[in-house]
Amino acid sequence: MSAPSATALRGPRRIVCLTEEPTETLYALGEDHRIVGISGFTVRPPRARREKPKVSAFTSAKIGEIMTLAPDLAIGFSDIQADIAAELVRRGVEVWISNHRSVDGILDYVRRLGALVGASTRAEAYADGLERGLAAVAARAATLPVRPRVYFEEWDDPPITGIRWVSELVGMAGGDDVFPERAAEPLAKQRILADPGEVVRRAPDIIIGSWCGKKFRADRVAARPGWDAIPAVRDGELHEVKSPLILQPGPAALTDGLGALADIVHGWSARRAARAG
């Protein structure tokens, strides 16, 4: 798709995406010609890494390089990027920091971003499609004879439990988050497990690790003191979902991320049935 002429464009024409989800969404909407810089953590879509300069991490950014790109909008996510946002604002750049933490928030984000770049109709259709996908996975999960108890860990040292949209997706996939009360906490520091023994007491059937930026080590988790008593450890039900699929609050989480969770839950259910039979 060729980029429209400058006179045809409405909304921001030179966007720096400080995280992956605006990049993935703008590409999906056919508005990638507006992007002039992306996060170094971007993996979706793969061609974005080849086509766009990488100018930020998650907690830091190459402010000088961003300014040379002459952006008219920078898009980021959460309080963690507050310092980056403040510096760009001081330099005269308009900044949008979204702070959504739920599945509904992700869907609304897609619609708002689409409206921002004059692609409301496409964004509505795209978000509607994402919602239909969620409903299909939830309908399949409703056929499970038993719902497993799931512990989701997004960091290991210290252990941090899953954020709200992850907890909601675990539910859609057919599992029950063993720390639902922590999922409601928006900040990672509020989801730190001061006592990892609490996982033992809540006895999850499945442990899922998604350690942001590094490989999940099931052997290290299984070796934690007392964790051999956990059903998930006893039965070898320790699994990884790659962090770019589930920890970015964008389309990836609602598609491939949810799909990976559903595969794990349904696999557990099949193995449980085989043992019982």
PDB file of N, CA, C and O in Angstrom, residues 90-158:
ATOM      1  N   ARG A  90       8.960  18.589  27.187  1.00  0.00           N
ATOM      2  CA  ARG A  90       9.797  19.777  27.386  1.00  0.00           C
ATOM      3  C   ARG A  90      10.446  20.227  26.085  1.00  0.00           C
ATOM      4  O   ARG A  90      10.743  21.419  25.913  1.00  0.00           O
ATOM      5  N   ARG A  91      10.643  19.301  25.161  1.00  0.00           N
ATOM      6  CA  ARG A  91      11.263  19.648  23.877  1.00  0.00           C
ATOM      7  C   ARG A  91      10.231  19.966  22.804  1.00  0.00           C
ATOM      8  O   ARG A  91      10.570  20.086  21.625  1.00  0.00           O
ATOM      9  N   GLY A  92       8.978  20.061  23.210  1.00  0.00           N
ATOM     10  CA  GLY A  92       7.944  20.515  22.288  1.00  0.00           C
ATOM     11  C   GLY A  92       7.224  19.433  21.519  1.00  0.00           C
ATOM     12  O   GLY A  92       6.474  19.738  20.588  1.00  0.00           O
ATOM     13  N   VAL A  93       7.412  18.153  21.898  1.00  0.00           N
ATOM     14  CA  VAL A  93       6.747  17.056  21.202  1.00  0.00           C
ATOM     15  C   VAL A  93       5.424  16.735  21.900  1.00  0.00           C
ATOM     16  O   VAL A  93       5.356  16.656  23.129  1.00  0.00           O
ATOM     17  N   GLU A  94       4.383  16.562  21.132  1.00  0.00           N
ATOM     18  CA  GLU A  94       3.116  16.107  21.694  1.00  0.00           C
ATOM     19  C   GLU A  94       3.243  14.627  22.033  1.00  0.00           C
ATOM     20  O   GLU A  94       3.781  13.836  21.242  1.00  0.00           O
ATOM     21  N   VAL A  95       2.748  14.227  23.200  1.00  0.00           N
ATOM     22  CA  VAL A  95       2.915  12.854  23.679  1.00  0.00           C
ATOM     23  C   VAL A  95       1.578  12.289  24.143  1.00  0.00           C
ATOM     24  O   VAL A  95       0.805  12.977  24.819  1.00  0.00           O
ATOM     25  N   TRP A  96       1.327  11.040  23.775  1.00  0.00           N
ATOM     26  CA  TRP A  96       0.170  10.309  24.294  1.00  0.00           C
ATOM     27  C   TRP A  96       0.689   9.091  25.043  1.00  0.00           C
ATOM     28  O   TRP A  96       1.290   8.202  24.439  1.00  0.00           O
ATOM     29  N   ILE A  97       0.482   9.072  26.365  1.00  0.00           N
ATOM     30  CA  ILE A  97       0.830   7.916  27.171  1.00  0.00           C
ATOM     31  C   ILE A  97      -0.468   7.229  27.576  1.00  0.00           C
ATOM     32  O   ILE A  97      -1.229   7.751  28.392  1.00  0.00           O
ATOM     33  N   SER A  98      -0.723   6.081  27.002  1.00  0.00           N
ATOM     34  CA  SER A  98      -1.917   5.322  27.381  1.00  0.00           C
ATOM     35  C   SER A  98      -1.623   4.564  28.671  1.00  0.00           C
ATOM     36  O   SER A  98      -0.477   4.291  29.000  1.00  0.00           O
ATOM     37  N   ASN A  99      -2.663   4.235  29.397  1.00  0.00           N
ATOM     38  CA  ASN A  99      -2.474   3.563  30.686  1.00  0.00           C
ATOM     39  C   ASN A  99      -3.504   2.459  30.883  1.00  0.00           C
ATOM     40  O   ASN A  99      -3.900   2.163  32.008  1.00  0.00           O
ATOM     41  N   HIS A 100      -3.925   1.837  29.783  1.00  0.00           N
ATOM     42  CA  HIS A 100      -4.936   0.791  29.879  1.00  0.00           C
ATOM     43  C   HIS A 100      -4.326  -0.485  30.465  1.00  0.00           C
ATOM     44  O   HIS A 100      -3.169  -0.805  30.205  1.00  0.00           O
ATOM     45  N   ARG A 101      -5.117  -1.215  31.253  1.00  0.00           N
ATOM     46  CA  ARG A 101      -4.602  -2.425  31.914  1.00  0.00           C
ATOM     47  C   ARG A 101      -5.539  -3.618  31.771  1.00  0.00           C
ATOM     48  O   ARG A 101      -5.325  -4.634  32.413  1.00  0.00           O
ATOM     49  N   SER A 102      -6.570  -3.516  30.940  1.00  0.00           N
ATOM     50  CA  SER A 102      -7.559  -4.588  30.818  1.00  0.00           C
ATOM     51  C   SER A 102      -7.777  -4.948  29.355  1.00  0.00           C
ATOM     52  O   SER A 102      -7.346  -4.231  28.442  1.00  0.00           O
ATOM     53  N   VAL A 103      -8.468  -6.058  29.136  1.00  0.00           N
ATOM     54  CA  VAL A 103      -8.799  -6.464  27.766  1.00  0.00           C
ATOM     55  C   VAL A 103      -9.684  -5.406  27.110  1.00  0.00           C
ATOM     56  O   VAL A 103      -9.450  -5.011  25.957  1.00  0.00           O
ATOM     57  N   ASP A 104     -10.686  -4.935  27.824  1.00  0.00           N
ATOM     58  CA  ASP A 104     -11.537  -3.876  27.267  1.00  0.00           C
ATOM     59  C   ASP A 104     -10.710  -2.629  26.969  1.00  0.00           C
ATOM     60  O   ASP A 104     -10.954  -1.928  25.983  1.00  0.00           O
ATOM     61  N   GLY A 105      -9.730  -2.357  27.829  1.00  0.00           N
ATOM     62  CA  GLY A 105      -8.857  -1.213  27.598  1.00  0.00           C
ATOM     63  C   GLY A 105      -8.045  -1.348  26.325  1.00  0.00           C
ATOM     64  O   GLY A 105      -7.823  -0.362  25.610  1.00  0.00           O
ATOM     65  N   ILE A 106      -7.595  -2.561  26.029  1.00  0.00           N
ATOM     66  CA  ILE A 106      -6.837  -2.791  24.794  1.00  0.00           C
ATOM     67  C   ILE A 106      -7.726  -2.553  23.578  1.00  0.00           C
ATOM     68  O   ILE A 106      -7.320  -1.900  22.605  1.00  0.00           O
ATOM     69  N   LEU A 107      -8.938  -3.062  23.625  1.00  0.00           N
ATOM     70  CA  LEU A 107      -9.865  -2.865  22.506  1.00  0.00           C
ATOM     71  C   LEU A 107     -10.172  -1.384  22.309  1.00  0.00           C
ATOM     72  O   LEU A 107     -10.208  -0.886  21.172  1.00  0.00           O
ATOM     73  N   ASP A 108     -10.374  -0.671  23.403  1.00  0.00           N
ATOM     74  CA  ASP A 108     -10.635   0.767  23.323  1.00  0.00           C
ATOM     75  C   ASP A 108      -9.414   1.505  22.783  1.00  0.00           C
ATOM     76  O   ASP A 108      -9.549   2.470  22.012  1.00  0.00           O
ATOM     77  N   TYR A 109      -8.236   1.049  23.170  1.00  0.00           N
ATOM     78  CA  TYR A 109      -6.985   1.649  22.688  1.00  0.00           C
ATOM     79  C   TYR A 109      -6.906   1.548  21.164  1.00  0.00           C
ATOM     80  O   TYR A 109      -6.539   2.518  20.484  1.00  0.00           O
ATOM     81  N   VAL A 110      -7.224   0.390  20.613  1.00  0.00           N
ATOM     82  CA  VAL A 110      -7.203   0.207  19.163  1.00  0.00           C
ATOM     83  C   VAL A 110      -8.146   1.208  18.498  1.00  0.00           C
ATOM     84  O   VAL A 110      -7.798   1.857  17.503  1.00  0.00           O
ATOM     85  N   ARG A 111      -9.324   1.360  19.055  1.00  0.00           N
ATOM     86  CA  ARG A 111     -10.312   2.276  18.473  1.00  0.00           C
ATOM     87  C   ARG A 111      -9.858   3.736  18.586  1.00  0.00           C
ATOM     88  O   ARG A 111     -10.021   4.525  17.658  1.00  0.00           O
ATOM     89  N   ARG A 112      -9.293   4.098  19.743  1.00  0.00           N
ATOM     90  CA  ARG A 112      -8.838   5.483  19.932  1.00  0.00           C
ATOM     91  C   ARG A 112      -7.663   5.813  19.030  1.00  0.00           C
ATOM     92  O   ARG A 112      -7.598   6.909  18.449  1.00  0.00           O
ATOM     93  N   LEU A 113      -6.728   4.886  18.899  1.00  0.00           N
ATOM     94  CA  LEU A 113      -5.580   5.129  18.035  1.00  0.00           C
ATOM     95  C   LEU A 113      -6.023   5.254  16.586  1.00  0.00           C
ATOM     96  O   LEU A 113      -5.540   6.120  15.843  1.00  0.00           O
ATOM     97  N   GLY A 114      -6.973   4.421  16.187  1.00  0.00           N
ATOM     98  CA  GLY A 114      -7.505   4.529  14.835  1.00  0.00           C
ATOM     99  C   GLY A 114      -8.147   5.881  14.583  1.00  0.00           C
ATOM    100  O   GLY A 114      -7.929   6.505  13.534  1.00  0.00           O
ATOM    101  N   ALA A 115      -8.914   6.353  15.548  1.00  0.00           N
ATOM    102  CA  ALA A 115      -9.559   7.664  15.408  1.00  0.00           C
ATOM    103  C   ALA A 115      -8.521   8.769  15.324  1.00  0.00           C
ATOM    104  O   ALA A 115      -8.686   9.742  14.567  1.00  0.00           O
ATOM    105  N   LEU A 116      -7.436   8.624  16.063  1.00  0.00           N
ATOM    106  CA  LEU A 116      -6.396   9.642  16.098  1.00  0.00           C
ATOM    107  C   LEU A 116      -5.749   9.849  14.732  1.00  0.00           C
ATOM    108  O   LEU A 116      -5.340  10.964  14.387  1.00  0.00           O
ATOM    109  N   VAL A 117      -5.690   8.780  13.934  1.00  0.00           N
ATOM    110  CA  VAL A 117      -5.042   8.886  12.620  1.00  0.00           C
ATOM    111  C   VAL A 117      -6.061   8.862  11.480  1.00  0.00           C
ATOM    112  O   VAL A 117      -5.711   8.621  10.318  1.00  0.00           O
ATOM    113  N   GLY A 118      -7.312   9.125  11.793  1.00  0.00           N
ATOM    114  CA  GLY A 118      -8.329   9.204  10.749  1.00  0.00           C
ATOM    115  C   GLY A 118      -8.725   7.874  10.155  1.00  0.00           C
ATOM    116  O   GLY A 118      -9.170   7.798   9.014  1.00  0.00           O
ATOM    117  N   ALA A 119      -8.576   6.795  10.944  1.00  0.00           N
ATOM    118  CA  ALA A 119      -8.906   5.453  10.443  1.00  0.00           C
ATOM    119  C   ALA A 119      -9.947   4.796  11.345  1.00  0.00           C
ATOM    120  O   ALA A 119      -9.859   3.609  11.666  1.00  0.00           O
ATOM    121  N   SER A 120     -10.942   5.559  11.759  1.00  0.00           N
ATOM    122  CA  SER A 120     -11.939   5.057  12.705  1.00  0.00           C
ATOM    123  C   SER A 120     -12.677   3.830  12.193  1.00  0.00           C
ATOM    124  O   SER A 120     -12.887   2.862  12.938  1.00  0.00           O
ATOM    125  N   THR A 121     -13.081   3.868  10.930  1.00  0.00           N
ATOM    126  CA  THR A 121     -13.859   2.749  10.386  1.00  0.00           C
ATOM    127  C   THR A 121     -13.038   1.471  10.390  1.00  0.00           C
ATOM    128  O   THR A 121     -13.509   0.404  10.810  1.00  0.00           O
ATOM    129  N   ARG A 122     -11.790   1.561   9.939  1.00  0.00           N
ATOM    130  CA  ARG A 122     -10.920   0.378   9.933  1.00  0.00           C
ATOM    131  C   ARG A 122     -10.628  -0.089  11.354  1.00  0.00           C
ATOM    132  O   ARG A 122     -10.569  -1.291  11.630  1.00  0.00           O
ATOM    133  N   ALA A 123     -10.437   0.848  12.255  1.00  0.00           N
ATOM    134  CA  ALA A 123     -10.139   0.488  13.639  1.00  0.00           C
ATOM    135  C   ALA A 123     -11.326  -0.208  14.295  1.00  0.00           C
ATOM    136  O   ALA A 123     -11.157  -1.178  15.048  1.00  0.00           O
ATOM    137  N   GLU A 124     -12.535   0.291  14.026  1.00  0.00           N
ATOM    138  CA  GLU A 124     -13.725  -0.354  14.572  1.00  0.00           C
ATOM    139  C   GLU A 124     -13.841  -1.787  14.050  1.00  0.00           C
ATOM    140  O   GLU A 124     -14.139  -2.717  14.814  1.00  0.00           O
ATOM    141  N   ALA A 125     -13.619  -1.958  12.757  1.00  0.00           N
ATOM    142  CA  ALA A 125     -13.713  -3.297  12.169  1.00  0.00           C
ATOM    143  C   ALA A 125     -12.643  -4.221  12.743  1.00  0.00           C
ATOM    144  O   ALA A 125     -12.895  -5.401  13.026  1.00  0.00           O
ATOM    145  N   TYR A 126     -11.447  -3.690  12.909  1.00  0.00           N
ATOM    146  CA  TYR A 126     -10.345  -4.485  13.456  1.00  0.00           C
ATOM    147  C   TYR A 126     -10.639  -4.888  14.902  1.00  0.00           C
ATOM    148  O   TYR A 126     -10.484  -6.057  15.284  1.00  0.00           O
ATOM    149  N   ALA A 127     -11.089  -3.940  15.718  1.00  0.00           N
ATOM    150  CA  ALA A 127     -11.415  -4.236  17.113  1.00  0.00           C
ATOM    151  C   ALA A 127     -12.585  -5.217  17.214  1.00  0.00           C
ATOM    152  O   ALA A 127     -12.580  -6.114  18.065  1.00  0.00           O
ATOM    153  N   ASP A 128     -13.566  -5.065  16.333  1.00  0.00           N
ATOM    154  CA  ASP A 128     -14.689  -6.006  16.330  1.00  0.00           C
ATOM    155  C   ASP A 128     -14.200  -7.419  16.030  1.00  0.00           C
ATOM    156  O   ASP A 128     -14.671  -8.399  16.622  1.00  0.00           O
ATOM    157  N   GLY A 129     -13.257  -7.530  15.099  1.00  0.00           N
ATOM    158  CA  GLY A 129     -12.685  -8.837  14.775  1.00  0.00           C
ATOM    159  C   GLY A 129     -11.934  -9.435  15.958  1.00  0.00           C
ATOM    160  O   GLY A 129     -12.016 -10.645  16.215  1.00  0.00           O
ATOM    161  N   LEU A 130     -11.210  -8.590  16.670  1.00  0.00           N
ATOM    162  CA  LEU A 130     -10.507  -9.059  17.865  1.00  0.00           C
ATOM    163  C   LEU A 130     -11.501  -9.561  18.907  1.00  0.00           C
ATOM    164  O   LEU A 130     -11.275 -10.598  19.548  1.00  0.00           O
ATOM    165  N   GLU A 131     -12.601  -8.850  19.071  1.00  0.00           N
ATOM    166  CA  GLU A 131     -13.628  -9.273  20.032  1.00  0.00           C
ATOM    167  C   GLU A 131     -14.234 -10.614  19.636  1.00  0.00           C
ATOM    168  O   GLU A 131     -14.484 -11.471  20.503  1.00  0.00           O
ATOM    169  N   ARG A 132     -14.457 -10.817  18.351  1.00  0.00           N
ATOM    170  CA  ARG A 132     -15.011 -12.106  17.917  1.00  0.00           C
ATOM    171  C   ARG A 132     -14.025 -13.238  18.219  1.00  0.00           C
ATOM    172  O   ARG A 132     -14.428 -14.342  18.608  1.00  0.00           O
ATOM    173  N   GLY A 133     -12.747 -12.969  18.061  1.00  0.00           N
ATOM    174  CA  GLY A 133     -11.736 -13.974  18.381  1.00  0.00           C
ATOM    175  C   GLY A 133     -11.737 -14.322  19.860  1.00  0.00           C
ATOM    176  O   GLY A 133     -11.625 -15.502  20.236  1.00  0.00           O
ATOM    177  N   LEU A 134     -11.873 -13.319  20.705  1.00  0.00           N
ATOM    178  CA  LEU A 134     -11.937 -13.559  22.144  1.00  0.00           C
ATOM    179  C   LEU A 134     -13.145 -14.425  22.493  1.00  0.00           C
ATOM    180  O   LEU A 134     -13.048 -15.359  23.295  1.00  0.00           O
ATOM    181  N   ALA A 135     -14.269 -14.099  21.887  1.00  0.00           N
ATOM    182  CA  ALA A 135     -15.500 -14.842  22.172  1.00  0.00           C
ATOM    183  C   ALA A 135     -15.381 -16.301  21.741  1.00  0.00           C
ATOM    184  O   ALA A 135     -15.865 -17.208  22.433  1.00  0.00           O
ATOM    185  N   ALA A 136     -14.719 -16.543  20.621  1.00  0.00           N
ATOM    186  CA  ALA A 136     -14.556 -17.911  20.137  1.00  0.00           C
ATOM    187  C   ALA A 136     -13.693 -18.735  21.088  1.00  0.00           C
ATOM    188  O   ALA A 136     -13.997 -19.898  21.378  1.00  0.00           O
ATOM    189  N   VAL A 137     -12.621 -18.140  21.591  1.00  0.00           N
ATOM    190  CA  VAL A 137     -11.760 -18.852  22.537  1.00  0.00           C
ATOM    191  C   VAL A 137     -12.512 -19.121  23.838  1.00  0.00           C
ATOM    192  O   VAL A 137     -12.423 -20.213  24.412  1.00  0.00           O
ATOM    193  N   ALA A 138     -13.264 -18.145  24.319  1.00  0.00           N
ATOM    194  CA  ALA A 138     -14.036 -18.325  25.550  1.00  0.00           C
ATOM    195  C   ALA A 138     -15.103 -19.402  25.388  1.00  0.00           C
ATOM    196  O   ALA A 138     -15.362 -20.181  26.322  1.00  0.00           O
ATOM    197  N   ALA A 139     -15.724 -19.472  24.216  1.00  0.00           N
ATOM    198  CA  ALA A 139     -16.744 -20.494  23.969  1.00  0.00           C
ATOM    199  C   ALA A 139     -16.130 -21.888  23.996  1.00  0.00           C
ATOM    200  O   ALA A 139     -16.711 -22.831  24.551  1.00  0.00           O
ATOM    201  N   ARG A 140     -14.942 -22.015  23.433  1.00  0.00           N
ATOM    202  CA  ARG A 140     -14.253 -23.306  23.468  1.00  0.00           C
ATOM    203  C   ARG A 140     -13.887 -23.677  24.904  1.00  0.00           C
ATOM    204  O   ARG A 140     -14.023 -24.826  25.328  1.00  0.00           O
ATOM    205  N   ALA A 141     -13.452 -22.693  25.680  1.00  0.00           N
ATOM    206  CA  ALA A 141     -13.076 -22.948  27.065  1.00  0.00           C
ATOM    207  C   ALA A 141     -14.262 -23.399  27.898  1.00  0.00           C
ATOM    208  O   ALA A 141     -14.113 -24.147  28.870  1.00  0.00           O
ATOM    209  N   ALA A 142     -15.454 -22.946  27.528  1.00  0.00           N
ATOM    210  CA  ALA A 142     -16.654 -23.306  28.282  1.00  0.00           C
ATOM    211  C   ALA A 142     -16.950 -24.794  28.213  1.00  0.00           C
ATOM    212  O   ALA A 142     -17.741 -25.315  29.014  1.00  0.00           O
ATOM    213  N   THR A 143     -16.340 -25.507  27.275  1.00  0.00           N
ATOM    214  CA  THR A 143     -16.567 -26.951  27.143  1.00  0.00           C
ATOM    215  C   THR A 143     -15.646 -27.771  28.046  1.00  0.00           C
ATOM    216  O   THR A 143     -15.813 -28.993  28.131  1.00  0.00           O
ATOM    217  N   LEU A 144     -14.691 -27.139  28.708  1.00  0.00           N
ATOM    218  CA  LEU A 144     -13.769 -27.886  29.568  1.00  0.00           C
ATOM    219  C   LEU A 144     -14.502 -28.465  30.769  1.00  0.00           C
ATOM    220  O   LEU A 144     -15.284 -27.765  31.411  1.00  0.00           O
ATOM    221  N   PRO A 145     -14.231 -29.715  31.121  1.00  0.00           N
ATOM    222  CA  PRO A 145     -14.898 -30.311  32.278  1.00  0.00           C
ATOM    223  C   PRO A 145     -14.421 -29.730  33.611  1.00  0.00           C
ATOM    224  O   PRO A 145     -15.183 -29.683  34.584  1.00  0.00           O
ATOM    225  N   VAL A 146     -13.158 -29.305  33.662  1.00  0.00           N
ATOM    226  CA  VAL A 146     -12.582 -28.723  34.873  1.00  0.00           C
ATOM    227  C   VAL A 146     -11.699 -27.549  34.475  1.00  0.00           C
ATOM    228  O   VAL A 146     -10.953 -27.636  33.492  1.00  0.00           O
ATOM    229  N   ARG A 147     -11.763 -26.470  35.225  1.00  0.00           N
ATOM    230  CA  ARG A 147     -10.907 -25.311  34.976  1.00  0.00           C
ATOM    231  C   ARG A 147      -9.666 -25.421  35.873  1.00  0.00           C
ATOM    232  O   ARG A 147      -9.786 -25.554  37.095  1.00  0.00           O
ATOM    233  N   PRO A 148      -8.481 -25.360  35.284  1.00  0.00           N
ATOM    234  CA  PRO A 148      -7.271 -25.431  36.099  1.00  0.00           C
ATOM    235  C   PRO A 148      -6.995 -24.123  36.829  1.00  0.00           C
ATOM    236  O   PRO A 148      -7.369 -23.040  36.377  1.00  0.00           O
ATOM    237  N   ARG A 149      -6.325 -24.243  37.967  1.00  0.00           N
ATOM    238  CA  ARG A 149      -5.844 -23.074  38.698  1.00  0.00           C
ATOM    239  C   ARG A 149      -4.485 -22.714  38.115  1.00  0.00           C
ATOM    240  O   ARG A 149      -3.606 -23.576  37.964  1.00  0.00           O
ATOM    241  N   VAL A 150      -4.312 -21.436  37.787  1.00  0.00           N
ATOM    242  CA  VAL A 150      -3.124 -21.001  37.033  1.00  0.00           C
ATOM    243  C   VAL A 150      -2.360 -19.919  37.797  1.00  0.00           C
ATOM    244  O   VAL A 150      -2.950 -18.926  38.249  1.00  0.00           O
ATOM    245  N   TYR A 151      -1.045 -20.136  37.923  1.00  0.00           N
ATOM    246  CA  TYR A 151      -0.157 -19.091  38.434  1.00  0.00           C
ATOM    247  C   TYR A 151       0.639 -18.547  37.263  1.00  0.00           C
ATOM    248  O   TYR A 151       1.376 -19.268  36.603  1.00  0.00           O
ATOM    249  N   PHE A 152       0.477 -17.256  36.989  1.00  0.00           N
ATOM    250  CA  PHE A 152       1.207 -16.592  35.911  1.00  0.00           C
ATOM    251  C   PHE A 152       2.260 -15.696  36.534  1.00  0.00           C
ATOM    252  O   PHE A 152       1.960 -14.860  37.386  1.00  0.00           O
ATOM    253  N   GLU A 153       3.507 -15.851  36.081  1.00  0.00           N
ATOM    254  CA  GLU A 153       4.619 -15.077  36.638  1.00  0.00           C
ATOM    255  C   GLU A 153       5.281 -14.260  35.531  1.00  0.00           C
ATOM    256  O   GLU A 153       5.794 -14.815  34.569  1.00  0.00           O
ATOM    257  N   GLU A 154       5.264 -12.939  35.685  1.00  0.00           N
ATOM    258  CA  GLU A 154       5.846 -12.092  34.649  1.00  0.00           C
ATOM    259  C   GLU A 154       7.286 -11.667  34.970  1.00  0.00           C
ATOM    260  O   GLU A 154       7.937 -11.027  34.145  1.00  0.00           O
ATOM    261  N   TRP A 155       7.757 -11.994  36.149  1.00  0.00           N
ATOM    262  CA  TRP A 155       9.172 -11.767  36.495  1.00  0.00           C
ATOM    263  C   TRP A 155       9.524 -12.705  37.633  1.00  0.00           C
ATOM    264  O   TRP A 155       8.650 -13.116  38.410  1.00  0.00           O
ATOM    265  N   ASP A 156      10.813 -13.063  37.727  1.00  0.00           N
ATOM    266  CA  ASP A 156      11.200 -14.090  38.692  1.00  0.00           C
ATOM    267  C   ASP A 156      11.941 -13.575  39.921  1.00  0.00           C
ATOM    268  O   ASP A 156      11.943 -14.229  40.964  1.00  0.00           O
ATOM    269  N   ASP A 157      12.604 -12.448  39.826  1.00  0.00           N
ATOM    270  CA  ASP A 157      13.448 -11.997  40.938  1.00  0.00           C
ATOM    271  C   ASP A 157      13.303 -10.500  41.145  1.00  0.00           C
ATOM    272  O   ASP A 157      14.044  -9.722  40.533  1.00  0.00           O
ATOM    273  N   PRO A 158      12.334 -10.086  41.987  1.00  0.00           N
ATOM    274  CA  PRO A 158      11.422 -10.908  42.779  1.00  0.00           C
ATOM    275  C   PRO A 158      10.248 -11.425  41.939  1.00  0.00           C
ATOM    276  O   PRO A 158       9.955 -10.863  40.878  1.00  0.00           O
TER     277      PRO A 158
END
